[in-house]
JSON list of C-alpha atoms in Angstrom, two decimals:
[
{"chain": "A", "resi": 1, "resn": "UNK", "atom": "CA", "xyz": [26.39, 6.94, -7.34]},
{"chain": "A", "resi": 2, "resn": "UNK", "atom": "CA", "xyz": [27.24, 4.66, -4.30]},
{"chain": "A", "resi": 3, "resn": "UNK", "atom": "CA", "xyz": [25.08, 5.07, -1.18]},
{"chain": "A", "resi": 4, "resn": "UNK", "atom": "CA", "xyz": [26.86, 6.48, 1.89]},
{"chain": "A", "resi": 5, "resn": "UNK", "atom": "CA", "xyz": [25.95, 6.55, 5.52]},
{"chain": "A", "resi": 6, "resn": "UNK", "atom": "CA", "xyz": [23.05, 8.68, 6.32]},
{"chain": "A", "resi": 7, "resn": "UNK", "atom": "CA", "xyz": [21.83, 9.03, 2.60]},
{"chain": "A", "resi": 8, "resn": "UNK", "atom": "CA", "xyz": [18.22, 9.49, 2.38]},
{"chain": "A", "resi": 9, "resn": "UNK", "atom": "CA", "xyz": [15.76, 8.63, -0.15]},
{"chain": "A", "resi": 10, "resn": "UNK", "atom": "CA", "xyz": [11.97, 8.96, -0.81]},
{"chain": "A", "resi": 11, "resn": "UNK", "atom": "CA", "xyz": [9.23, 8.38, -3.34]},
{"chain": "A", "resi": 12, "resn": "UNK", "atom": "CA", "xyz": [5.50, 9.48, -3.23]},
{"chain": "A", "resi": 13, "resn": "UNK", "atom": "CA", "xyz": [2.89, 6.74, -4.45]},
{"chain": "A", "resi": 14, "resn": "UNK", "atom": "CA", "xyz": [-0.56, 7.44, -4.96]},
{"chain": "A", "resi": 15, "resn": "UNK", "atom": "CA", "xyz": [-2.69, 4.39, -5.13]},
{"chain": "A", "resi": 16, "resn": "UNK", "atom": "CA", "xyz": [-6.00, 4.17, -6.99]},
{"chain": "A", "resi": 17, "resn": "UNK", "atom": "CA", "xyz": [-8.69, 1.90, -5.47]},
{"chain": "A", "resi": 18, "resn": "UNK", "atom": "CA", "xyz": [-8.66, -0.53, -8.30]},
{"chain": "A", "resi": 19, "resn": "UNK", "atom": "CA", "xyz": [-4.97, -1.12, -8.13]},
{"chain": "A", "resi": 20, "resn": "UNK", "atom": "CA", "xyz": [-5.24, -1.74, -4.32]},
{"chain": "A", "resi": 21, "resn": "UNK", "atom": "CA", "xyz": [-8.04, -3.90, -4.49]},
{"chain": "A", "resi": 22, "resn": "UNK", "atom": "CA", "xyz": [-6.45, -6.04, -7.52]},
{"chain": "A", "resi": 23, "resn": "UNK", "atom": "CA", "xyz": [-3.14, -6.26, -5.43]},
{"chain": "A", "resi": 24, "resn": "UNK", "atom": "CA", "xyz": [-4.89, -7.45, -2.39]},
{"chain": "A", "resi": 25, "resn": "UNK", "atom": "CA", "xyz": [-6.81, -10.14, -4.28]},
{"chain": "A", "resi": 26, "resn": "UNK", "atom": "CA", "xyz": [-3.75, -11.44, -6.16]},
{"chain": "A", "resi": 27, "resn": "UNK", "atom": "CA", "xyz": [-1.97, -11.53, -2.93]},
{"chain": "A", "resi": 28, "resn": "UNK", "atom": "CA", "xyz": [-4.63, -13.68, -1.34]},
{"chain": "A", "resi": 29, "resn": "UNK", "atom": "CA", "xyz": [-5.80, -10.98, 1.05]},
{"chain": "A", "resi": 30, "resn": "UNK", "atom": "CA", "xyz": [-9.71, -11.44, 1.05]},
{"chain": "A", "resi": 31, "resn": "UNK", "atom": "CA", "xyz": [-10.27, -8.71, 3.82]},
{"chain": "A", "resi": 32, "resn": "UNK", "atom": "CA", "xyz": [-13.13, -6.60, 2.51]},
{"chain": "A", "resi": 33, "resn": "UNK", "atom": "CA", "xyz": [-11.35, -3.55, 3.73]},
{"chain": "A", "resi": 34, "resn": "UNK", "atom": "CA", "xyz": [-9.23, -3.95, 0.51]},
{"chain": "A", "resi": 35, "resn": "UNK", "atom": "CA", "xyz": [-11.51, -4.86, -2.02]},
{"chain": "A", "resi": 36, "resn": "UNK", "atom": "CA", "xyz": [-15.29, -4.07, -1.05]},
{"chain": "A", "resi": 37, "resn": "UNK", "atom": "CA", "xyz": [-16.01, -0.35, -1.33]},
{"chain": "A", "resi": 38, "resn": "UNK", "atom": "CA", "xyz": [-19.39, -0.60, 0.57]},
{"chain": "A", "resi": 39, "resn": "UNK", "atom": "CA", "xyz": [-17.84, -2.62, 3.42]},
{"chain": "A", "resi": 40, "resn": "UNK", "atom": "CA", "xyz": [-14.89, -0.19, 3.51]},
{"chain": "A", "resi": 41, "resn": "UNK", "atom": "CA", "xyz": [-17.15, 2.99, 3.48]},
{"chain": "A", "resi": 42, "resn": "UNK", "atom": "CA", "xyz": [-18.55, 1.74, 6.73]},
{"chain": "A", "resi": 43, "resn": "UNK", "atom": "CA", "xyz": [-15.43, 1.26, 8.48]},
{"chain": "A", "resi": 44, "resn": "UNK", "atom": "CA", "xyz": [-13.44, 3.86, 10.33]},
{"chain": "A", "resi": 45, "resn": "UNK", "atom": "CA", "xyz": [-11.47, 4.44, 7.22]},
{"chain": "A", "resi": 46, "resn": "UNK", "atom": "CA", "xyz": [-14.34, 5.42, 5.07]},
{"chain": "A", "resi": 47, "resn": "UNK", "atom": "CA", "xyz": [-13.07, 4.00, 1.88]},
{"chain": "A", "resi": 48, "resn": "UNK", "atom": "CA", "xyz": [-10.78, 1.18, 0.52]},
{"chain": "A", "resi": 49, "resn": "UNK", "atom": "CA", "xyz": [-7.11, 1.11, 1.98]},
{"chain": "A", "resi": 50, "resn": "UNK", "atom": "CA", "xyz": [-4.19, -0.77, 0.75]},
{"chain": "A", "resi": 51, "resn": "UNK", "atom": "CA", "xyz": [-3.29, -4.11, 2.39]},
{"chain": "A", "resi": 52, "resn": "UNK", "atom": "CA", "xyz": [-0.16, -4.74, 4.47]},
{"chain": "A", "resi": 53, "resn": "UNK", "atom": "CA", "xyz": [1.60, -6.88, 1.76]},
{"chain": "A", "resi": 54, "resn": "UNK", "atom": "CA", "xyz": [1.12, -3.91, -0.73]},
{"chain": "A", "resi": 55, "resn": "UNK", "atom": "CA", "xyz": [2.79, -1.35, 1.33]},
{"chain": "A", "resi": 56, "resn": "UNK", "atom": "CA", "xyz": [5.46, -3.53, 2.27]},
{"chain": "A", "resi": 57, "resn": "UNK", "atom": "CA", "xyz": [6.08, -4.37, -1.36]},
{"chain": "A", "resi": 58, "resn": "UNK", "atom": "CA", "xyz": [6.42, -0.81, -2.24]},
{"chain": "A", "resi": 59, "resn": "UNK", "atom": "CA", "xyz": [8.78, -0.47, 0.70]},
{"chain": "A", "resi": 60, "resn": "UNK", "atom": "CA", "xyz": [10.95, -3.13, -0.76]},
{"chain": "A", "resi": 61, "resn": "UNK", "atom": "CA", "xyz": [10.93, -1.97, -4.08]},
{"chain": "A", "resi": 62, "resn": "UNK", "atom": "CA", "xyz": [12.09, 1.73, -2.85]},
{"chain": "A", "resi": 63, "resn": "UNK", "atom": "CA", "xyz": [15.15, 0.08, -1.05]},
{"chain": "A", "resi": 64, "resn": "UNK", "atom": "CA", "xyz": [16.09, -2.19, -3.63]}
]
């Protein structure tokens, strides 16, 4: 199927804390929000969050 103008695509991704932490560390992102549960729990997010490069990689994979 060839894409046409105005076609849409979507996916749903659920990341577990260990995979988000592993991606951040492998990408060289040492921000504790991505791999230190105790630090992240005290942040405004209240838990680990995925890094920017992680979400960007997921978006790029979807558009490929």
